[in-house]
Coordinates of C-alpha atoms in Angstrom, one line a residue:
Chain A
M262 CA 47.9 0.0 14.3
T263 CA 45.5 3.0 13.8
A264 CA 41.8 2.4 13.7
L265 CA 40.1 2.2 10.3
L266 CA 37.0 3.9 11.7
E267 CA 37.0 6.1 14.7
V268 CA 33.8 7.5 16.1
T269 CA 34.3 10.1 18.8
D270 CA 31.6 11.5 21.1
M271 CA 28.7 11.2 18.6
T272 CA 25.4 12.7 19.6
K273 CA 22.1 12.8 17.8
V274 CA 18.9 14.2 19.3
F275 CA 15.5 13.7 17.8
G276 CA 13.1 16.0 19.6
G277 CA 13.4 14.9 23.2
V278 CA 15.1 11.6 22.5
R279 CA 18.8 11.3 22.7
A280 CA 19.1 8.5 20.1
V281 CA 22.9 8.5 20.2
D282 CA 24.4 10.1 23.3
G283 CA 28.1 10.8 23.4
C284 CA 29.0 7.5 21.8
S285 CA 32.6 6.6 21.0
F286 CA 34.1 3.4 19.5
T287 CA 36.7 2.3 17.0
V288 CA 36.8 -0.4 14.3
E289 CA 40.2 -1.9 13.8
P290 CA 41.3 -3.0 10.4
H291 CA 40.7 -6.6 9.3
T292 CA 38.2 -7.3 12.0
V293 CA 34.5 -8.3 11.9
T294 CA 33.2 -6.0 14.5
A295 CA 29.6 -6.4 15.8
L296 CA 27.4 -3.6 17.0
I297 CA 24.6 -5.0 19.1
G298 CA 22.1 -3.6 21.5
P299 CA 18.4 -3.7 22.3
N300 CA 15.9 -2.2 20.0
G301 CA 16.1 1.6 20.1
S302 CA 19.6 1.7 21.4
G303 CA 20.7 3.9 18.5
K304 CA 22.5 1.4 16.3
T305 CA 20.9 2.4 13.0
T306 CA 21.1 6.1 13.9
L307 CA 24.8 5.6 14.4
F308 CA 25.1 3.7 11.1
N309 CA 23.4 6.6 9.4
M310 CA 25.7 9.2 10.9
V311 CA 28.8 7.2 10.1
T312 CA 27.8 6.6 6.5
G313 CA 26.9 10.2 5.8
Y314 CA 23.1 9.8 5.8
L315 CA 22.5 11.9 8.8
G316 CA 24.5 14.8 10.2
P317 CA 25.5 14.4 13.8
D318 CA 24.6 17.1 16.4
S319 CA 28.1 16.7 17.7
G320 CA 31.0 14.4 17.5
R321 CA 33.5 13.3 14.8
V322 CA 34.0 10.4 12.5
R323 CA 37.4 9.5 11.1
F324 CA 37.8 7.0 8.3
A325 CA 41.1 5.7 7.1
G326 CA 42.9 8.5 8.9
Q327 CA 40.7 11.4 7.5
D328 CA 38.0 13.3 9.2
V329 CA 34.8 12.5 7.3
T330 CA 32.2 14.1 9.6
G331 CA 29.4 15.5 7.4
V332 CA 30.8 14.1 4.1
D333 CA 28.0 12.9 2.0
A334 CA 27.2 9.2 1.5
G335 CA 28.1 9.0 -2.1
T336 CA 31.6 10.4 -1.5
L337 CA 32.2 8.0 1.4
Y338 CA 31.1 5.1 -0.8
R339 CA 33.5 6.1 -3.5
R340 CA 36.3 6.3 -0.9
G341 CA 35.7 2.8 0.3
L342 CA 33.0 2.9 3.0
S343 CA 30.0 0.9 1.9
R344 CA 26.8 0.0 3.7
T345 CA 23.7 -2.1 3.3
F346 CA 20.2 -1.5 4.7
Q347 CA 18.1 -3.4 7.1
Q348 CA 15.3 -3.9 4.5
A349 CA 17.5 -5.2 1.7
R350 CA 17.2 -2.1 -0.5
V351 CA 17.9 -2.7 -4.2
I352 CA 16.8 -0.7 -7.2
P353 CA 13.6 -2.6 -8.1
Q354 CA 13.1 -1.7 -11.7
L355 CA 16.7 -2.4 -12.7
S356 CA 18.0 -5.8 -13.6
V357 CA 20.2 -7.7 -11.2
L358 CA 23.2 -7.0 -13.5
E359 CA 22.3 -3.3 -13.7
N360 CA 22.0 -3.1 -9.9
L361 CA 25.6 -4.2 -9.7
V362 CA 26.9 -2.0 -12.4
A363 CA 25.1 1.1 -11.0
A364 CA 27.1 0.7 -7.8
G365 CA 30.5 1.0 -9.5
G366 CA 31.2 4.5 -7.9
Y367 CA 32.0 6.3 -11.2
S368 CA 33.8 9.5 -11.9
W369 CA 32.0 12.1 -14.0
R370 CA 34.1 11.2 -17.0
Q371 CA 33.0 7.6 -16.7
L372 CA 29.4 8.6 -16.3
L373 CA 29.4 10.6 -19.5
T374 CA 31.6 8.5 -21.7
T375 CA 31.1 4.9 -20.9
R376 CA 28.2 2.6 -21.9
R377 CA 25.4 1.9 -19.6
V378 CA 26.6 -1.6 -19.1
G379 CA 29.9 -2.1 -20.9
R380 CA 31.9 -5.2 -21.5
A381 CA 34.3 -4.4 -18.6
D382 CA 31.3 -3.8 -16.3
R383 CA 29.7 -7.1 -17.4
D384 CA 33.0 -9.0 -16.6
R385 CA 33.4 -7.3 -13.2
A386 CA 29.7 -7.8 -12.2
G387 CA 29.8 -11.3 -13.7
Q388 CA 32.5 -12.4 -11.1
L389 CA 30.4 -11.1 -8.3
L390 CA 27.3 -12.7 -9.7
E391 CA 29.1 -16.0 -9.8
E392 CA 30.5 -15.6 -6.3
F393 CA 27.1 -14.9 -4.9
R394 CA 25.4 -17.6 -7.1
L395 CA 23.2 -15.0 -8.8
S396 CA 24.3 -15.6 -12.4
H397 CA 21.1 -17.4 -13.4
V398 CA 19.0 -14.4 -12.4
A399 CA 21.3 -11.7 -13.8
D400 CA 18.8 -10.4 -16.3
L401 CA 15.7 -10.6 -14.1
L402 CA 14.5 -7.4 -12.5
A403 CA 15.6 -7.0 -8.9
S404 CA 11.9 -6.7 -7.9
E405 CA 11.5 -10.3 -9.1
L406 CA 14.0 -11.7 -6.7
S407 CA 13.2 -13.4 -3.4
Y408 CA 13.9 -11.4 -0.2
G409 CA 17.0 -13.5 0.5
Q410 CA 18.3 -13.1 -3.0
R411 CA 17.8 -9.3 -2.7
K412 CA 19.9 -9.4 0.5
L413 CA 22.6 -11.1 -1.4
L414 CA 22.3 -8.7 -4.3
E415 CA 22.6 -5.7 -2.0
F416 CA 25.7 -7.1 -0.4
A417 CA 27.2 -8.0 -3.7
A418 CA 26.5 -4.6 -5.1
V419 CA 28.3 -2.7 -2.4
L420 CA 31.4 -4.7 -3.2
M421 CA 31.5 -3.3 -6.7
S422 CA 33.6 -0.3 -5.6
D423 CA 36.3 -2.4 -3.8
P424 CA 35.4 -1.1 -0.3
T425 CA 37.8 -1.3 2.6
L426 CA 35.0 -1.1 5.2
V427 CA 31.5 -2.6 4.8
L428 CA 28.7 -1.8 7.3
L429 CA 26.0 -4.4 7.2
D430 CA 22.7 -3.6 8.9
E431 CA 21.1 -6.9 10.0
P432 CA 22.3 -9.1 7.2
T433 CA 20.3 -12.1 8.5
A434 CA 17.0 -10.4 9.3
G435 CA 14.1 -12.1 7.6
V436 CA 16.0 -14.7 5.7
N437 CA 15.9 -18.5 6.1
P438 CA 18.5 -20.5 8.0
V439 CA 20.2 -21.8 4.9
M440 CA 20.5 -18.2 3.7
I441 CA 22.0 -17.2 7.0
D442 CA 24.8 -19.7 6.5
T443 CA 25.3 -18.5 3.0
M444 CA 25.6 -14.9 4.2
E445 CA 28.0 -16.0 6.9
R446 CA 30.2 -17.8 4.3
H447 CA 30.3 -14.7 2.1
I448 CA 31.3 -12.4 4.9
R449 CA 34.0 -14.8 5.9
E450 CA 35.3 -15.1 2.4
R451 CA 35.4 -11.4 1.9
H452 CA 36.9 -10.9 5.3
E453 CA 39.7 -13.2 4.3
A454 CA 40.2 -11.2 1.2
G455 CA 40.9 -8.1 3.3
I456 CA 37.6 -6.3 3.9
T457 CA 36.8 -5.0 7.4
F458 CA 33.2 -5.4 8.6
L459 CA 31.0 -3.6 11.0
I460 CA 27.8 -5.5 11.5
V461 CA 24.6 -4.6 13.3
E462 CA 22.8 -7.9 14.2
H463 CA 20.2 -9.4 16.5
D464 CA 21.0 -13.0 15.8
M465 CA 23.3 -13.7 18.8
S466 CA 24.6 -17.1 17.7
F467 CA 25.5 -15.5 14.3
V468 CA 27.4 -12.7 16.1
M469 CA 29.2 -15.1 18.5
R470 CA 30.3 -17.3 15.6
L471 CA 31.5 -14.6 13.3
C472 CA 32.4 -11.4 15.1
D473 CA 35.2 -10.2 17.2
P474 CA 35.2 -7.7 18.9
V475 CA 31.6 -7.0 20.0
I476 CA 30.4 -3.5 20.9
V477 CA 27.2 -3.1 22.9
L478 CA 25.0 0.0 22.8
D479 CA 22.3 0.9 25.2
Q480 CA 20.3 4.1 25.1
G481 CA 22.7 5.7 22.7
K482 CA 25.8 4.9 24.7
R483 CA 28.5 2.3 24.4
I484 CA 28.2 0.1 27.5
F485 CA 30.7 -2.7 26.5
S486 CA 33.3 -3.6 24.0
G487 CA 35.4 -6.7 24.0
V488 CA 35.6 -10.3 22.9
P489 CA 32.3 -12.2 22.4
S490 CA 32.9 -14.6 25.2
E491 CA 32.8 -11.8 27.7
V492 CA 29.6 -10.2 26.4
Q493 CA 27.2 -12.8 27.9
A494 CA 28.9 -12.5 31.2
N495 CA 28.8 -8.8 31.4
A496 CA 26.3 -7.5 34.0
L497 CA 25.6 -4.2 32.2
V498 CA 24.8 -6.0 29.0
L499 CA 22.5 -8.5 30.7
D500 CA 20.8 -5.5 32.3
A501 CA 20.3 -3.7 29.1
Y502 CA 18.7 -6.7 27.4
L503 CA 16.7 -8.2 30.2
G504 CA 16.1 -5.2 32.4
S505 CA 17.2 -5.1 36.0
Chain B
M109 CA 20.1 -5.8 -34.8
T110 CA 22.2 -2.6 -34.4
R111 CA 21.5 -1.8 -38.0
L112 CA 17.7 -2.3 -37.5
R113 CA 17.8 -0.1 -34.4
G114 CA 19.3 2.8 -36.4
A115 CA 16.8 2.4 -39.2
G116 CA 13.7 3.5 -37.2
P117 CA 14.9 7.0 -36.3
I118 CA 16.4 7.5 -39.7
A119 CA 13.2 6.6 -41.4
F120 CA 11.2 8.7 -39.0
F121 CA 13.3 11.8 -39.6
A122 CA 13.4 11.2 -43.3
V123 CA 9.6 11.2 -43.4
L124 CA 9.5 14.3 -41.2
A125 CA 12.0 16.1 -43.4
S126 CA 10.2 15.3 -46.6
L127 CA 6.7 16.1 -45.5
P128 CA 6.7 19.8 -46.5
S129 CA 7.6 19.0 -50.1
F130 CA 4.2 17.3 -50.5
N131 CA 2.6 20.7 -50.6
L132 CA 0.5 20.0 -47.6
A133 CA -2.3 22.3 -46.7
H134 CA -1.4 25.2 -44.5
W135 CA -3.4 23.9 -41.6
T136 CA -1.6 20.5 -41.8
I137 CA 1.9 22.1 -41.6
N138 CA 0.6 24.3 -38.8
L139 CA -0.7 21.2 -36.9
L140 CA 2.7 19.5 -37.5
I141 CA 4.6 22.5 -36.1
F142 CA 2.6 22.4 -32.9
T143 CA 2.9 18.6 -32.7
L144 CA 6.7 19.0 -33.1
M145 CA 6.8 21.6 -30.4
F146 CA 5.1 19.3 -28.0
A147 CA 7.2 16.3 -29.1
V148 CA 10.3 18.3 -28.3
M149 CA 9.0 19.5 -25.0
S150 CA 7.6 16.2 -23.9
S151 CA 11.0 14.6 -24.7
A152 CA 12.6 17.3 -22.7
W153 CA 10.2 16.8 -19.8
N154 CA 10.8 13.1 -20.0
L155 CA 14.4 13.6 -18.9
V156 CA 13.3 15.0 -15.6
G157 CA 9.8 13.6 -15.2
G158 CA 10.5 10.2 -16.8
F159 CA 14.1 9.2 -16.3
A160 CA 14.8 11.1 -13.0
G161 CA 11.3 10.6 -11.7
Y162 CA 10.8 14.2 -10.7
P163 CA 7.3 15.3 -11.9
S164 CA 8.0 19.0 -12.8
L165 CA 4.9 21.1 -13.3
G166 CA 7.0 24.2 -13.8
H167 CA 8.4 23.6 -17.3
A168 CA 6.1 26.1 -18.9
A169 CA 8.0 28.8 -16.9
F170 CA 11.0 28.0 -18.9
F171 CA 9.0 27.9 -22.1
G172 CA 7.9 31.5 -21.2
I173 CA 11.5 32.5 -20.3
G174 CA 12.6 31.4 -23.8
A175 CA 9.7 33.1 -25.4
Y176 CA 10.3 36.4 -23.6
A177 CA 14.0 36.2 -24.2
E178 CA 13.4 35.9 -27.9
A179 CA 10.8 38.7 -28.0
L180 CA 12.9 41.0 -25.9
W181 CA 16.0 40.6 -28.0
F182 CA 14.2 41.3 -31.2
S183 CA 12.3 44.2 -29.9
H184 CA 15.7 45.9 -29.8
H185 CA 17.4 44.2 -32.7
P186 CA 16.3 44.1 -36.3
V187 CA 15.3 41.0 -38.2
S188 CA 16.6 41.2 -41.7
S189 CA 17.1 37.7 -43.3
G190 CA 14.5 36.1 -40.9
Y191 CA 16.9 33.5 -39.7
E192 CA 18.5 35.6 -36.9
P193 CA 15.9 34.5 -34.3
F194 CA 16.9 30.9 -34.9
L195 CA 20.6 31.7 -34.5
L196 CA 19.7 33.0 -31.0
L197 CA 18.3 29.6 -29.9
P198 CA 21.6 28.2 -28.4
A199 CA 22.0 31.3 -26.3
I200 CA 18.5 31.1 -25.1
G201 CA 18.9 27.4 -24.2
L202 CA 22.0 28.4 -22.3
L203 CA 20.2 31.2 -20.5
A204 CA 17.6 28.7 -19.4
V205 CA 20.3 26.4 -18.1
V206 CA 21.9 29.2 -16.1
I207 CA 18.5 30.1 -14.6
G208 CA 17.5 26.4 -14.2
L209 CA 20.5 25.2 -12.3
P210 CA 20.0 27.2 -9.1
V211 CA 16.2 26.8 -9.4
G212 CA 16.7 23.0 -9.8
A213 CA 19.2 22.9 -7.0
V214 CA 16.6 24.3 -4.6
A215 CA 13.5 22.6 -6.0
M216 CA 15.1 19.2 -6.2
R217 CA 15.7 19.1 -2.5
T218 CA 12.0 18.1 -2.5
R219 CA 10.6 15.0 -4.2
T220 CA 7.4 13.7 -5.8
D221 CA 4.3 15.6 -4.9
V222 CA 6.1 18.3 -3.0
F223 CA 8.4 18.8 -6.0
A224 CA 5.4 19.1 -8.3
I225 CA 3.9 21.8 -6.1
V226 CA 7.2 23.7 -5.7
T227 CA 7.6 23.7 -9.5
I228 CA 4.1 24.8 -10.3
T229 CA 4.6 27.6 -7.9
L230 CA 7.6 28.6 -9.9
L231 CA 5.3 28.7 -13.0
F232 CA 2.9 31.1 -11.4
V233 CA 5.7 33.3 -10.0
V234 CA 7.1 33.6 -13.6
Q235 CA 3.7 34.3 -15.0
G236 CA 3.1 36.9 -12.3
L237 CA 6.4 38.6 -13.2
A238 CA 5.5 38.5 -16.9
F239 CA 2.2 40.3 -16.1
N240 CA 3.6 42.8 -13.7
L241 CA 7.1 43.8 -15.0
H242 CA 5.5 46.3 -17.5
G243 CA 8.8 48.0 -18.3
I244 CA 10.3 44.7 -19.6
T245 CA 7.5 42.4 -20.6
G246 CA 4.9 45.0 -21.6
G247 CA 2.6 43.4 -19.0
S248 CA -0.7 42.1 -20.3
Q249 CA -0.2 44.0 -23.5
G250 CA 2.5 41.5 -24.4
L251 CA 5.4 41.9 -26.8
A252 CA 5.6 41.7 -30.5
I253 CA 8.4 40.2 -32.7
P254 CA 8.7 41.5 -36.3
P255 CA 7.3 38.9 -38.7
A256 CA 9.8 36.9 -40.7
P257 CA 10.2 38.0 -44.3
F258 CA 9.7 34.5 -45.6
P259 CA 7.6 34.0 -48.8
A260 CA 3.9 33.4 -47.9
A261 CA 3.7 30.0 -49.7
T262 CA 6.5 28.4 -47.7
Y263 CA 6.4 30.7 -44.7
D264 CA 6.1 27.8 -42.2
R265 CA 8.9 25.7 -43.5
P266 CA 11.9 27.3 -41.6
F267 CA 10.0 26.9 -38.3
Y268 CA 9.1 23.4 -39.2
Y269 CA 12.7 22.4 -40.0
V270 CA 14.1 24.1 -36.9
L271 CA 11.7 22.1 -34.8
V272 CA 12.6 18.9 -36.6
G273 CA 16.2 19.7 -35.7
L274 CA 15.3 20.4 -32.1
L275 CA 13.4 17.1 -31.9
A276 CA 16.4 15.3 -33.3
L277 CA 18.5 17.0 -30.7
A278 CA 16.1 16.2 -27.8
M279 CA 16.0 12.5 -28.9
A280 CA 19.7 12.3 -29.4
V281 CA 20.3 13.6 -25.9
T282 CA 17.7 11.2 -24.6
F283 CA 19.3 8.3 -26.4
A284 CA 22.8 9.3 -25.3
A285 CA 21.6 9.5 -21.7
M286 CA 19.9 6.1 -21.9
R287 CA 23.0 4.4 -23.3
S288 CA 25.5 6.0 -20.9
K289 CA 25.9 5.6 -17.2
V290 CA 24.1 8.8 -16.7
G291 CA 20.9 7.0 -17.7
L292 CA 21.7 4.1 -15.3
S293 CA 22.3 6.6 -12.5
L294 CA 19.0 8.4 -13.3
A295 CA 17.2 5.1 -13.3
A296 CA 18.8 4.2 -10.0
L297 CA 17.8 7.4 -8.3
R298 CA 14.3 7.1 -9.7
G299 CA 14.0 3.7 -8.1
D300 CA 15.3 4.6 -4.7
E301 CA 17.2 7.9 -4.3
D302 CA 18.5 7.3 -0.8
K303 CA 19.8 3.9 -1.7
A304 CA 21.3 5.4 -4.8
R305 CA 23.2 7.9 -2.8
G306 CA 24.6 5.1 -0.7
I307 CA 26.0 3.2 -3.7
G308 CA 28.1 6.2 -4.9
I309 CA 25.7 7.5 -7.5
R310 CA 26.1 11.3 -8.0
V311 CA 22.5 11.8 -7.3
T312 CA 22.5 15.6 -7.1
G313 CA 24.7 16.0 -10.1
V314 CA 22.9 13.8 -12.5
K315 CA 19.4 15.0 -11.6
L316 CA 20.5 18.7 -11.9
L317 CA 22.1 17.8 -15.3
A318 CA 18.8 16.3 -16.4
F319 CA 16.9 19.3 -15.2
A320 CA 19.2 21.8 -16.8
V321 CA 19.2 20.1 -20.2
S322 CA 15.5 19.7 -20.0
V323 CA 14.7 23.3 -19.3
G324 CA 17.2 24.4 -21.9
L325 CA 15.4 22.5 -24.6
T326 CA 12.0 23.7 -23.4
A327 CA 13.2 27.4 -23.5
M328 CA 14.3 26.9 -27.1
V329 CA 10.9 25.7 -28.1
G330 CA 9.4 28.7 -26.3
A331 CA 11.6 31.0 -28.4
V332 CA 10.6 29.3 -31.7
W333 CA 6.9 29.5 -30.6
A334 CA 7.3 33.3 -29.8
Y335 CA 8.8 33.9 -33.2
Y336 CA 6.1 31.8 -35.0
E337 CA 3.2 33.5 -33.2
G338 CA 4.7 37.0 -33.6
F339 CA 2.9 38.2 -30.5
I340 CA 3.3 36.9 -26.9
Y341 CA 1.0 37.5 -23.9
P342 CA 1.8 36.3 -20.4
Q343 CA -1.2 34.0 -20.1
F344 CA -0.2 32.0 -23.2
A345 CA 3.6 32.2 -22.9
V346 CA 3.5 30.9 -19.3
D347 CA 0.6 28.6 -19.6
P348 CA -0.2 25.8 -17.1
L349 CA -1.9 24.0 -20.0
I350 CA 1.5 23.7 -21.7
T351 CA 3.0 22.0 -18.6
I352 CA 0.0 19.7 -18.4
A353 CA 0.3 18.8 -22.1
M354 CA 4.0 17.8 -21.7
V355 CA 3.1 15.6 -18.7
L356 CA 0.1 14.0 -20.3
M357 CA 1.9 13.2 -23.6
T358 CA 4.8 11.7 -21.8
F359 CA 2.5 9.6 -19.6
L360 CA 0.5 8.5 -22.5
G361 CA 3.4 7.4 -24.7
G362 CA 5.4 6.0 -21.8
R363 CA 7.7 7.6 -19.3
A364 CA 11.5 6.9 -19.4
T365 CA 11.3 5.7 -23.0
L366 CA 12.9 7.3 -26.1
W367 CA 9.8 7.2 -28.3
G368 CA 7.0 7.5 -25.7
P369 CA 6.8 11.3 -25.5
V370 CA 7.0 11.6 -29.2
L371 CA 4.2 9.1 -29.7
G372 CA 2.2 10.8 -27.0
A373 CA 2.6 14.2 -28.6
F374 CA 1.6 12.9 -32.1
I375 CA -1.5 11.2 -30.7
L376 CA -2.7 13.9 -28.3
E377 CA -2.0 17.0 -30.4
S378 CA -3.6 15.6 -33.5
A379 CA -6.5 14.2 -31.5
Q380 CA -7.1 17.5 -29.9
Q381 CA -7.0 19.4 -33.2
Y382 CA -9.1 16.8 -35.0
L383 CA -11.8 16.7 -32.3
A384 CA -11.8 20.5 -32.2
Y385 CA -12.4 20.6 -35.9
Q386 CA -15.0 17.8 -35.9
L387 CA -17.0 19.0 -32.9
G388 CA -16.7 22.7 -33.7
G389 CA -15.9 25.7 -31.5
S390 CA -17.9 24.6 -28.5
Q391 CA -16.1 23.0 -25.6
V392 CA -17.5 19.6 -26.4
Y393 CA -14.2 18.6 -28.0
L394 CA -12.5 18.9 -24.7
I395 CA -14.8 16.3 -23.3
A396 CA -14.1 14.0 -26.2
Y397 CA -10.4 14.7 -25.7
A398 CA -10.6 13.8 -22.1
L399 CA -12.5 10.6 -23.0
V400 CA -9.8 9.5 -25.3
F401 CA -7.3 10.1 -22.6
L402 CA -9.3 8.3 -19.9
L403 CA -9.8 5.3 -22.2
I404 CA -6.1 5.0 -22.9
M405 CA -5.2 5.4 -19.2
L406 CA -7.7 2.7 -18.3
L407 CA -6.4 0.2 -20.9
L408 CA -2.7 1.1 -20.8
P409 CA -2.1 2.7 -17.3
R410 CA 1.7 2.9 -17.6
G411 CA 1.6 4.4 -21.0
I412 CA 1.6 2.8 -24.4
L413 CA 5.2 1.7 -24.9
P414 CA 5.9 0.2 -21.5
T415 CA 2.7 -1.8 -21.6
V416 CA 3.5 -3.1 -25.1
Q417 CA 7.1 -3.9 -24.2
D418 CA 5.9 -5.7 -21.1
Q419 CA 3.5 -7.8 -23.1
I420 CA 6.2 -8.7 -25.6
R421 CA 8.6 -9.6 -22.8
R422 CA 6.0 -11.8 -21.1
R423 CA 5.2 -13.6 -24.3
R424 CA 8.9 -14.2 -25.1
R425 CA 9.4 -15.6 -21.6
R426 CA 6.5 -17.9 -22.0
Q427 CA 7.8 -19.1 -25.3
A428 CA 11.3 -19.6 -23.8
L429 CA 9.7 -21.6 -20.9
D430 CA 7.8 -23.7 -23.3
S431 CA 10.8 -24.6 -25.4
G432 CA 13.0 -24.9 -22.3
S433 CA 15.6 -22.7 -23.9
P434 CA 18.3 -21.2 -21.7
T435 CA 17.7 -17.7 -23.0
L436 CA 14.8 -17.5 -20.6
T437 CA 15.8 -14.2 -19.2
Q438 CA 16.9 -12.4 -22.3
P439 CA 13.7 -10.3 -22.8
A440 CA 14.0 -8.9 -19.3
N441 CA 17.3 -7.4 -20.2
A442 CA 16.0 -6.1 -23.6
A443 CA 13.1 -4.4 -21.9
A444 CA 15.3 -2.9 -19.2
T445 CA 17.8 -1.4 -21.6
A446 CA 15.2 -0.2 -24.0
G447 CA 12.9 1.4 -21.5
G448 CA 15.3 1.9 -18.6
G449 CA 12.7 0.0 -16.7
Q450 CA 9.3 1.3 -15.5
A451 CA 8.8 3.1 -12.3

């Protein structure tokens, strides 16, 4: 089976810092792959390069068999590569429903000829709202939601375009334990429905429960990739986290 | 509900269209013409500054481009019936779009305050060109357009009706944008442009579209103005005060609303003229004008319409809470679709 996402020899330098330094890894289809590493190991930079937010200094990204290096974020999204942000970014002054509808990934023809929120959009978004238990707040402004609800909304929104690969940047950061379970359940459900995930996460028990395989970064390089049970035993990984 | 919504604009434009038949005093029609010019330009500015959230200070450059295009054409072509200059308007709008697209593509790589500075620079560049390209613009001596051969008693009317038409066009474009997914895309990019990019919104495309349409409308007003004035000079054709007026009127009435810029134009333009009339030729009227503006900003900082909409919404929600009705969240939706939300 060919990899869904293939990152080869990625490098990004900010001034004197090699944030990502010749990093390569793959994400196989139908996996929930974790990307972990200590703070500053280059996870978010890598995310930004893979999703078209940041041009790499060198290296290639292939997604679903095509070279997508340097392709812009919107195009990638419409092709099925979605992401969320660490800080639960939603459009604050739009309603919850509009936040979903906005993320539909439309063609120019649809933009110019269809209603802002049409009946079909309402149905489609309604299903997601129900799945994520947000129906009762559908007409509130996104800025009025709690942080946990915003995380759910952001996750739900990127599903509007029927993505094949979803990159989640710390889905459990800053949310309460109940919400962590909720998030986990949604990821599992969507995974069973065929979506591949790549997750940056610091909550190790969450990673160990949910993800396989696990990729570990340190100082911009991949130092490990394999099954979760081996991660904790790996000397390099322990070194990276605890220092030698 | 739908019928009611259509009634407002129809009544508004019916009143506008019938006003000249009341034989209003010349100064009243004159005031209305300038009010309409600013209503169209504020509505146009609102597409970029309101909906897209890009505070352009360079729109007067396109007003000037429209004015000069009109004047240049008719310094080489005769005016016989008097209506030819109006027929040129679509071409002038298109010219501004063609110039505006590359300008917008460069300027819109910056945002917020930097964008404002880049665009105001554009204004001064165009003004500098108007002053210095003597061969084309006549430099500080300006250009003249032959006066229209309209009868003196109803001389203003064609200008007036053309501007009513342009206002209808500007508002129709605004309404169409708000109702379509273009409006939703603009609202999303105004809220968080980087996030909007990541959810597949055609950020560059829709903001350039808004910019192009906006400067096209502005240039058409510039052309009408040039024809109405008969003479154009660089310092008035490319005037920072015109830019400022568009911004102030839109802020006053309410950004990213359909009626806000129009309301703002009617209030500010008539207040300015009235105060100038009451307080005489001294500059005291400008102080009074500023005072009016400061008061409104103090009491309604987000503009008139968004503040009012917000209060209605809050009251409805309180009522819904009191009665325990399940339609608790309805007003939020109404406000969001009517106003496109508030930045």
